PDB file of C-alpha atoms in Angstrom:
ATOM      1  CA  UNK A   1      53.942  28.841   8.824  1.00 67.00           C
ATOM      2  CA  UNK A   2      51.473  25.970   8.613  1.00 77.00           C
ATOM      3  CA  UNK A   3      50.349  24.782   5.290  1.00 80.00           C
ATOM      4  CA  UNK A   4      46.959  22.002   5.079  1.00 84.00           C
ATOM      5  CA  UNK A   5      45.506  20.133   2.110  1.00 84.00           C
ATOM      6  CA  UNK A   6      42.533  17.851   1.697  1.00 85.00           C
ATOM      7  CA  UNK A   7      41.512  15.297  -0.800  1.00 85.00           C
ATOM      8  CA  UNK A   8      44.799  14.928  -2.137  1.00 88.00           C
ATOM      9  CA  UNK A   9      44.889  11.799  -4.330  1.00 89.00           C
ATOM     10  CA  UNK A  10      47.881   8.958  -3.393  1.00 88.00           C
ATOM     11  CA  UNK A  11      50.582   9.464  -5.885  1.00 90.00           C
ATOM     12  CA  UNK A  12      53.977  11.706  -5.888  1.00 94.00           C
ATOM     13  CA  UNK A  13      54.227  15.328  -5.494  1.00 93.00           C
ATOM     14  CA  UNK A  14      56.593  18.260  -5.086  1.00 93.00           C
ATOM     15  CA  UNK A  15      55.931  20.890  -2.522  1.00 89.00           C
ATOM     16  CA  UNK A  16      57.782  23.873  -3.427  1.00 89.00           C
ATOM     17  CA  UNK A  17      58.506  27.048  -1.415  1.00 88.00           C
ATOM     18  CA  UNK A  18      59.509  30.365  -2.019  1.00 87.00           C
ATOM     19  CA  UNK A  19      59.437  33.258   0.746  1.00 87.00           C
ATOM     20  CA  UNK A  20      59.729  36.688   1.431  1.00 86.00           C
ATOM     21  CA  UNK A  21      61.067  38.926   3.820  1.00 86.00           C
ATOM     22  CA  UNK A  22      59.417  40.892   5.938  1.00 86.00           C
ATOM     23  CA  UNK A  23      59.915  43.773   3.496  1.00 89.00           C
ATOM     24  CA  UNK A  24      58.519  41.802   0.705  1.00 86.00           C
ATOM     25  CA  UNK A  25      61.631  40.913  -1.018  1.00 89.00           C
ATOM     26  CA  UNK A  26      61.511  37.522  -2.533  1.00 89.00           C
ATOM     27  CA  UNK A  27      64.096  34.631  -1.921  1.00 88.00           C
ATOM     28  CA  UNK A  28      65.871  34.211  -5.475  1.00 88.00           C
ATOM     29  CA  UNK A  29      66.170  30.826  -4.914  1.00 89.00           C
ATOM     30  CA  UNK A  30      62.685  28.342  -4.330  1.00 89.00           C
ATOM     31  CA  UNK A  31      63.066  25.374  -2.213  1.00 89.00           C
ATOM     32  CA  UNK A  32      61.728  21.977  -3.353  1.00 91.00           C
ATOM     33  CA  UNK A  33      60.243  18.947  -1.269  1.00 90.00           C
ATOM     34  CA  UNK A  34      59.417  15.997  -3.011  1.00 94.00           C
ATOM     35  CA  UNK A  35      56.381  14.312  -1.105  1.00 92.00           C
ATOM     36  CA  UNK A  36      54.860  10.756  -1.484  1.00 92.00           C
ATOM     37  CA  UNK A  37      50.964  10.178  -0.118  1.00 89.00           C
ATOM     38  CA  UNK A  38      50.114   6.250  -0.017  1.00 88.00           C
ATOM     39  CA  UNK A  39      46.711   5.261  -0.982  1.00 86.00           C
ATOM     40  CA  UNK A  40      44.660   4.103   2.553  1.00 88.00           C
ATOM     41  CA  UNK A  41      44.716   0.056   2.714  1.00 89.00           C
ATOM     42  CA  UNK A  42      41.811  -0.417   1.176  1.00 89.00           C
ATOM     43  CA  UNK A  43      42.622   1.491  -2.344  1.00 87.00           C
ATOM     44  CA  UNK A  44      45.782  -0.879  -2.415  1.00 87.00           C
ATOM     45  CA  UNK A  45      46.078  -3.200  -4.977  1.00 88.00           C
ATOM     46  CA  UNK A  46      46.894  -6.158  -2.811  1.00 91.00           C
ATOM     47  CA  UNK A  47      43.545  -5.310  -0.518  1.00 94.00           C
ATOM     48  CA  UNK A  48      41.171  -5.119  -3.872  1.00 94.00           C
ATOM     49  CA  UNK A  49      42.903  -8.652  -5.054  1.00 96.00           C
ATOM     50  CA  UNK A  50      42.247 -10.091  -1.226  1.00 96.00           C
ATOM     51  CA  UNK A  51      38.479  -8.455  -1.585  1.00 96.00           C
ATOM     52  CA  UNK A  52      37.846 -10.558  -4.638  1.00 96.00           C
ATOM     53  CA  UNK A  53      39.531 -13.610  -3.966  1.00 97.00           C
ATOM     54  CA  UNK A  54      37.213 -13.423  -0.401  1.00 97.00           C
ATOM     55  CA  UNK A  55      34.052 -12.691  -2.514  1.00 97.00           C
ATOM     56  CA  UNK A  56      35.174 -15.820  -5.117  1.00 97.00           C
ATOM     57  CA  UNK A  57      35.708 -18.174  -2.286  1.00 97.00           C
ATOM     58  CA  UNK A  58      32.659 -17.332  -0.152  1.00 97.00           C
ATOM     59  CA  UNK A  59      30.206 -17.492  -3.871  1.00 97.00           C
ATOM     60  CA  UNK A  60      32.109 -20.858  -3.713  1.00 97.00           C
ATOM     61  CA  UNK A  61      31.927 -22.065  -0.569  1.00 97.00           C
ATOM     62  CA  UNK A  62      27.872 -21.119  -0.357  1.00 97.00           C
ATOM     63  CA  UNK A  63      27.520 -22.660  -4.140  1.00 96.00           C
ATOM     64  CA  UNK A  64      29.150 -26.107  -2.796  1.00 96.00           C
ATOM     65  CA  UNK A  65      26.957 -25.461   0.338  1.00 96.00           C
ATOM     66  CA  UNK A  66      24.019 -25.694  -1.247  1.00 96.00           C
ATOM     67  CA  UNK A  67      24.767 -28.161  -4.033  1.00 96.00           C
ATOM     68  CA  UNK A  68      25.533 -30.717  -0.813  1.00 96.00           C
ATOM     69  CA  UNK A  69      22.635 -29.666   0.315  1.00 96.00           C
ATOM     70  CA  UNK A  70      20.342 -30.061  -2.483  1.00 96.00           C
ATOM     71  CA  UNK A  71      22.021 -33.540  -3.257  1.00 96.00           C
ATOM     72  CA  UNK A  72      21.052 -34.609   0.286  1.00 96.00           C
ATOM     73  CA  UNK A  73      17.269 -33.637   0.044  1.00 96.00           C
ATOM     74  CA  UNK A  74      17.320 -35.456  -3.421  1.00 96.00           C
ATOM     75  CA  UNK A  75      18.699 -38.715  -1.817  1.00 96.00           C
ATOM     76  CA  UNK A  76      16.338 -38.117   1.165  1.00 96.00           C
ATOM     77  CA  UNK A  77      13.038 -38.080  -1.414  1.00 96.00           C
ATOM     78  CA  UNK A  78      14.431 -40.740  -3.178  1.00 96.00           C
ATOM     79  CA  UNK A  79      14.545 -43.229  -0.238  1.00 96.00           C
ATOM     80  CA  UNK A  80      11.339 -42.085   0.648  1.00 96.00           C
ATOM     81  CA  UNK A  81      10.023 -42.551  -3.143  1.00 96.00           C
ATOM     82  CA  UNK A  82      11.522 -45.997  -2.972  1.00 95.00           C
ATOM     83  CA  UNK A  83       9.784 -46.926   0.338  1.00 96.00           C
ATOM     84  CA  UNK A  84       6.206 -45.093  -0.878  1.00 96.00           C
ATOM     85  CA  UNK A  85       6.762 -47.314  -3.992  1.00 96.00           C
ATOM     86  CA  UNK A  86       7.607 -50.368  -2.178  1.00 96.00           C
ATOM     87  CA  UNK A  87       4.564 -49.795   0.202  1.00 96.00           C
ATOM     88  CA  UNK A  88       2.138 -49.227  -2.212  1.00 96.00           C
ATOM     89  CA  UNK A  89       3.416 -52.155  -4.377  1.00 96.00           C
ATOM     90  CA  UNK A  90       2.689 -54.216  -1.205  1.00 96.00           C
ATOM     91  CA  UNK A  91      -1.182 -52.324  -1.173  1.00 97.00           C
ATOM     92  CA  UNK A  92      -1.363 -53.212  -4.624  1.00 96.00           C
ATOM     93  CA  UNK A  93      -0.598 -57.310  -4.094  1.00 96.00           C
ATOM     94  CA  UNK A  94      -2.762 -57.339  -1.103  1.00 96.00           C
ATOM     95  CA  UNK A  95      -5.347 -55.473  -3.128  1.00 97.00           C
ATOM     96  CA  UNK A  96      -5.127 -58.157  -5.701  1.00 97.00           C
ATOM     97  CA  UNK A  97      -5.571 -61.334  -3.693  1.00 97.00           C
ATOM     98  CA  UNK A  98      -8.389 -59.417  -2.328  1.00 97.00           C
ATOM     99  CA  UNK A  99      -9.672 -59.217  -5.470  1.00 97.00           C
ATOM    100  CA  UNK A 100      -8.768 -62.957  -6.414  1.00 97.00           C
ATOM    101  CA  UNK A 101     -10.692 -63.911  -3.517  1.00 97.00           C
ATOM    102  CA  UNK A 102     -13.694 -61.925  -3.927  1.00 97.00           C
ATOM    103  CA  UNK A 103     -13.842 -63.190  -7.191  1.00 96.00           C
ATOM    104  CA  UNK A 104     -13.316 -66.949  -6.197  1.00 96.00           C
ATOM    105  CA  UNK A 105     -16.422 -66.312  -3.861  1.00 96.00           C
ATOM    106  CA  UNK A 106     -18.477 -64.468  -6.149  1.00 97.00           C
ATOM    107  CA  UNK A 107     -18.243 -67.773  -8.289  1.00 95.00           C
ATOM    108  CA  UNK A 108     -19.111 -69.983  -5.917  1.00 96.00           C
ATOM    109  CA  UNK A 109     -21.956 -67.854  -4.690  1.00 95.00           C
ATOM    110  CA  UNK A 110     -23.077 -68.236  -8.346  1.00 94.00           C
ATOM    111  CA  UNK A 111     -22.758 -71.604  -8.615  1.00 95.00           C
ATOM    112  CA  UNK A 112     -24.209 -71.966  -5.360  1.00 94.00           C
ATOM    113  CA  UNK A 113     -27.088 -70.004  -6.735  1.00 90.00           C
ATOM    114  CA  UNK A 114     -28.199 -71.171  -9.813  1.00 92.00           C
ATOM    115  CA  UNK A 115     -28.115 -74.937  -7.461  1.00 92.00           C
ATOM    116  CA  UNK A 116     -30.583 -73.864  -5.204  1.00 89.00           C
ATOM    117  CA  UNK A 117     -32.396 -72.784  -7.942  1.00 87.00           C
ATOM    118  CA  UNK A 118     -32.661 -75.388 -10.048  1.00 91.00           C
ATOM    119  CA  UNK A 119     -33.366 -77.232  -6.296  1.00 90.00           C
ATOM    120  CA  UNK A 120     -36.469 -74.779  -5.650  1.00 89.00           C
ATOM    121  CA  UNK A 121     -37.533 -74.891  -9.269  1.00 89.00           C
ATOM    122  CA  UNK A 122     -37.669 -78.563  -9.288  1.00 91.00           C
ATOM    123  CA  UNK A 123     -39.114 -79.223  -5.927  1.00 92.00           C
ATOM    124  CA  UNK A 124     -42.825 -80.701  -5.563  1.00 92.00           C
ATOM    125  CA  UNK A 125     -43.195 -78.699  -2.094  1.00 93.00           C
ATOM    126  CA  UNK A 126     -44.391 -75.240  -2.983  1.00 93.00           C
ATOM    127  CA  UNK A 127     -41.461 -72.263  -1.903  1.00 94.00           C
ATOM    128  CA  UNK A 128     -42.122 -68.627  -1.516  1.00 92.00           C
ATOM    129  CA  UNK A 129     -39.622 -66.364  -0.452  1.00 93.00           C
ATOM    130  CA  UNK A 130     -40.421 -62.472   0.761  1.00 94.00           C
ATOM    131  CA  UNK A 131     -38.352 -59.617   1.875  1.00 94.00           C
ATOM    132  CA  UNK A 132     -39.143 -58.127   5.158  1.00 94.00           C
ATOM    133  CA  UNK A 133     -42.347 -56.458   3.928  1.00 94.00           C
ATOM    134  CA  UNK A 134     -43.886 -59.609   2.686  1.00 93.00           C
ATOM    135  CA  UNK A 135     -43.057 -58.442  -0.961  1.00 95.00           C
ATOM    136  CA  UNK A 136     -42.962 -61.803  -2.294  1.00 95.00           C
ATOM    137  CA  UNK A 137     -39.244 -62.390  -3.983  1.00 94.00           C
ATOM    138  CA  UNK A 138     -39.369 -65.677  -5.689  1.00 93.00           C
ATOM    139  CA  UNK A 139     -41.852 -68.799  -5.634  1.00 94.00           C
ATOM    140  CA  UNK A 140     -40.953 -71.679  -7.539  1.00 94.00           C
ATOM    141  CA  UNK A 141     -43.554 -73.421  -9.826  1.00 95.00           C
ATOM    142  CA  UNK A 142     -45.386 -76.048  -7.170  1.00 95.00           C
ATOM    143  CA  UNK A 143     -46.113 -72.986  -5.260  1.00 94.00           C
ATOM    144  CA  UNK A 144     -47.353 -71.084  -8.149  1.00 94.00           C
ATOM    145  CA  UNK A 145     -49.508 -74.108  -9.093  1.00 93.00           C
ATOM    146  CA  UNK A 146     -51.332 -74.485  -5.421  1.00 92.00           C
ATOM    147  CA  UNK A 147     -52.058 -70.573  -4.926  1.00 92.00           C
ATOM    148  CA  UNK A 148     -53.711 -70.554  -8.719  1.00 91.00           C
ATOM    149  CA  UNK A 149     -51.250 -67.663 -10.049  1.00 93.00           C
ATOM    150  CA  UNK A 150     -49.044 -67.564 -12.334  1.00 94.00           C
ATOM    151  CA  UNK A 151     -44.902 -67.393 -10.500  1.00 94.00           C
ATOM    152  CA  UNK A 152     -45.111 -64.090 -12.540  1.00 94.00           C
ATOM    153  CA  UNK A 153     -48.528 -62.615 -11.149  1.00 93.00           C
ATOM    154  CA  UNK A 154     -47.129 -63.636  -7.649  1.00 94.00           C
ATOM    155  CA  UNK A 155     -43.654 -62.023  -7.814  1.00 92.00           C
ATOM    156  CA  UNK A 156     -45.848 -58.386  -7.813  1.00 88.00           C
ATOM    157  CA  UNK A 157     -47.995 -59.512  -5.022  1.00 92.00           C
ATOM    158  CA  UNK A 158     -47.368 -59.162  -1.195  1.00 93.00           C
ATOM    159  CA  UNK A 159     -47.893 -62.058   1.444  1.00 90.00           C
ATOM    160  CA  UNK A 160     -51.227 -60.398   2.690  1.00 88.00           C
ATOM    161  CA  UNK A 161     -52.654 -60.036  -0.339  1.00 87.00           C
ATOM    162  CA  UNK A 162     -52.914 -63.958  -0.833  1.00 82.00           C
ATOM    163  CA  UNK A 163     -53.985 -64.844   2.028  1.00 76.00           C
ATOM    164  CA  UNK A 164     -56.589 -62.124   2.460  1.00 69.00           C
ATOM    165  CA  UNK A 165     -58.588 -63.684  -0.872  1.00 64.00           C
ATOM    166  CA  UNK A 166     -57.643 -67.390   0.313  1.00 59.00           C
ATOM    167  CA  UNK A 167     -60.144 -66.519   3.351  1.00 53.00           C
TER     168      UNK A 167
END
């Protein structure tokens, strides 16, 4: 006869047998056979140790990965912090003796001002100056004195206006 079982677990068994005739009588005697089902490759002990020592090394491997990684993109940003900072310390000096400049100029326009000045202010010939309107801007105090008008009354006039009363 022909005997099948499923979902045996691995492990150690015995199969025994005991028959009958065909007129039912039963053997006194039972035969034994003594059977051994392995576990597949993959319930084996050394398989499950290999699994973990593959999952270990590739958490490893990805972990050292990506540390290299990350210590390359820090070393990348801090070159290119060190050249942003070296650039804009450059910007910054050039900005500076701009400034120096600017301010070396601004004195000497003052200077330069306050000498015409006194210049116009002390000048017998009468000076007016206007914009482009003919607002009059400054007249020093011979000019003042020959149109009759204070330099103060004449700062709010405009050109036109003194020389429509002069006619």
């Amino acid at each position: 006869e022909y005997v099948q079982y499923q979902d045996i677990e691995p492990g150690e068994y015995v199969f025994r047998i005991n028959g009958a005739n065909h007129y039912g009588v039963w053997s006194p005697s039972e035969e034994q056979i003594k059977v051994i089902i392995t576990p597949p490759f993959w319930q084996a002990t050394w398989f499950k140790l290999a699994l973990g020592m593959l999952i270990v090394l590739i958490v490893f491997t990805f972990h050292k990965r990506r540390n290299t990684r990350s210590r390359r993109k820090r070393a990348a940003l801090e070159a290119e912090i060190r050249s942003r900072t070296s650039e804009l310390q450059k910007n910054q000096d050039e900005l500076n003796k701009a400034k120096n400049l600017i301010e070396e100029r601004n004195i000497e326009l003052v200077e330069s001002q306050a000498y015409y000045r006194a210049v116009a202010e002390t000048s017998i010939a009468g000076i007016c100056m206007t914009d482009f309107d003919e607002n009059i801007k400054f007249v020093n105090p011979a000019f003042a004195k020959m149109m009759g008008y204070s330099q103060n009354e004449l700062i709010r006039m405009n050109l036109s206006e003194l020389s429509s009363q002069e006619e």
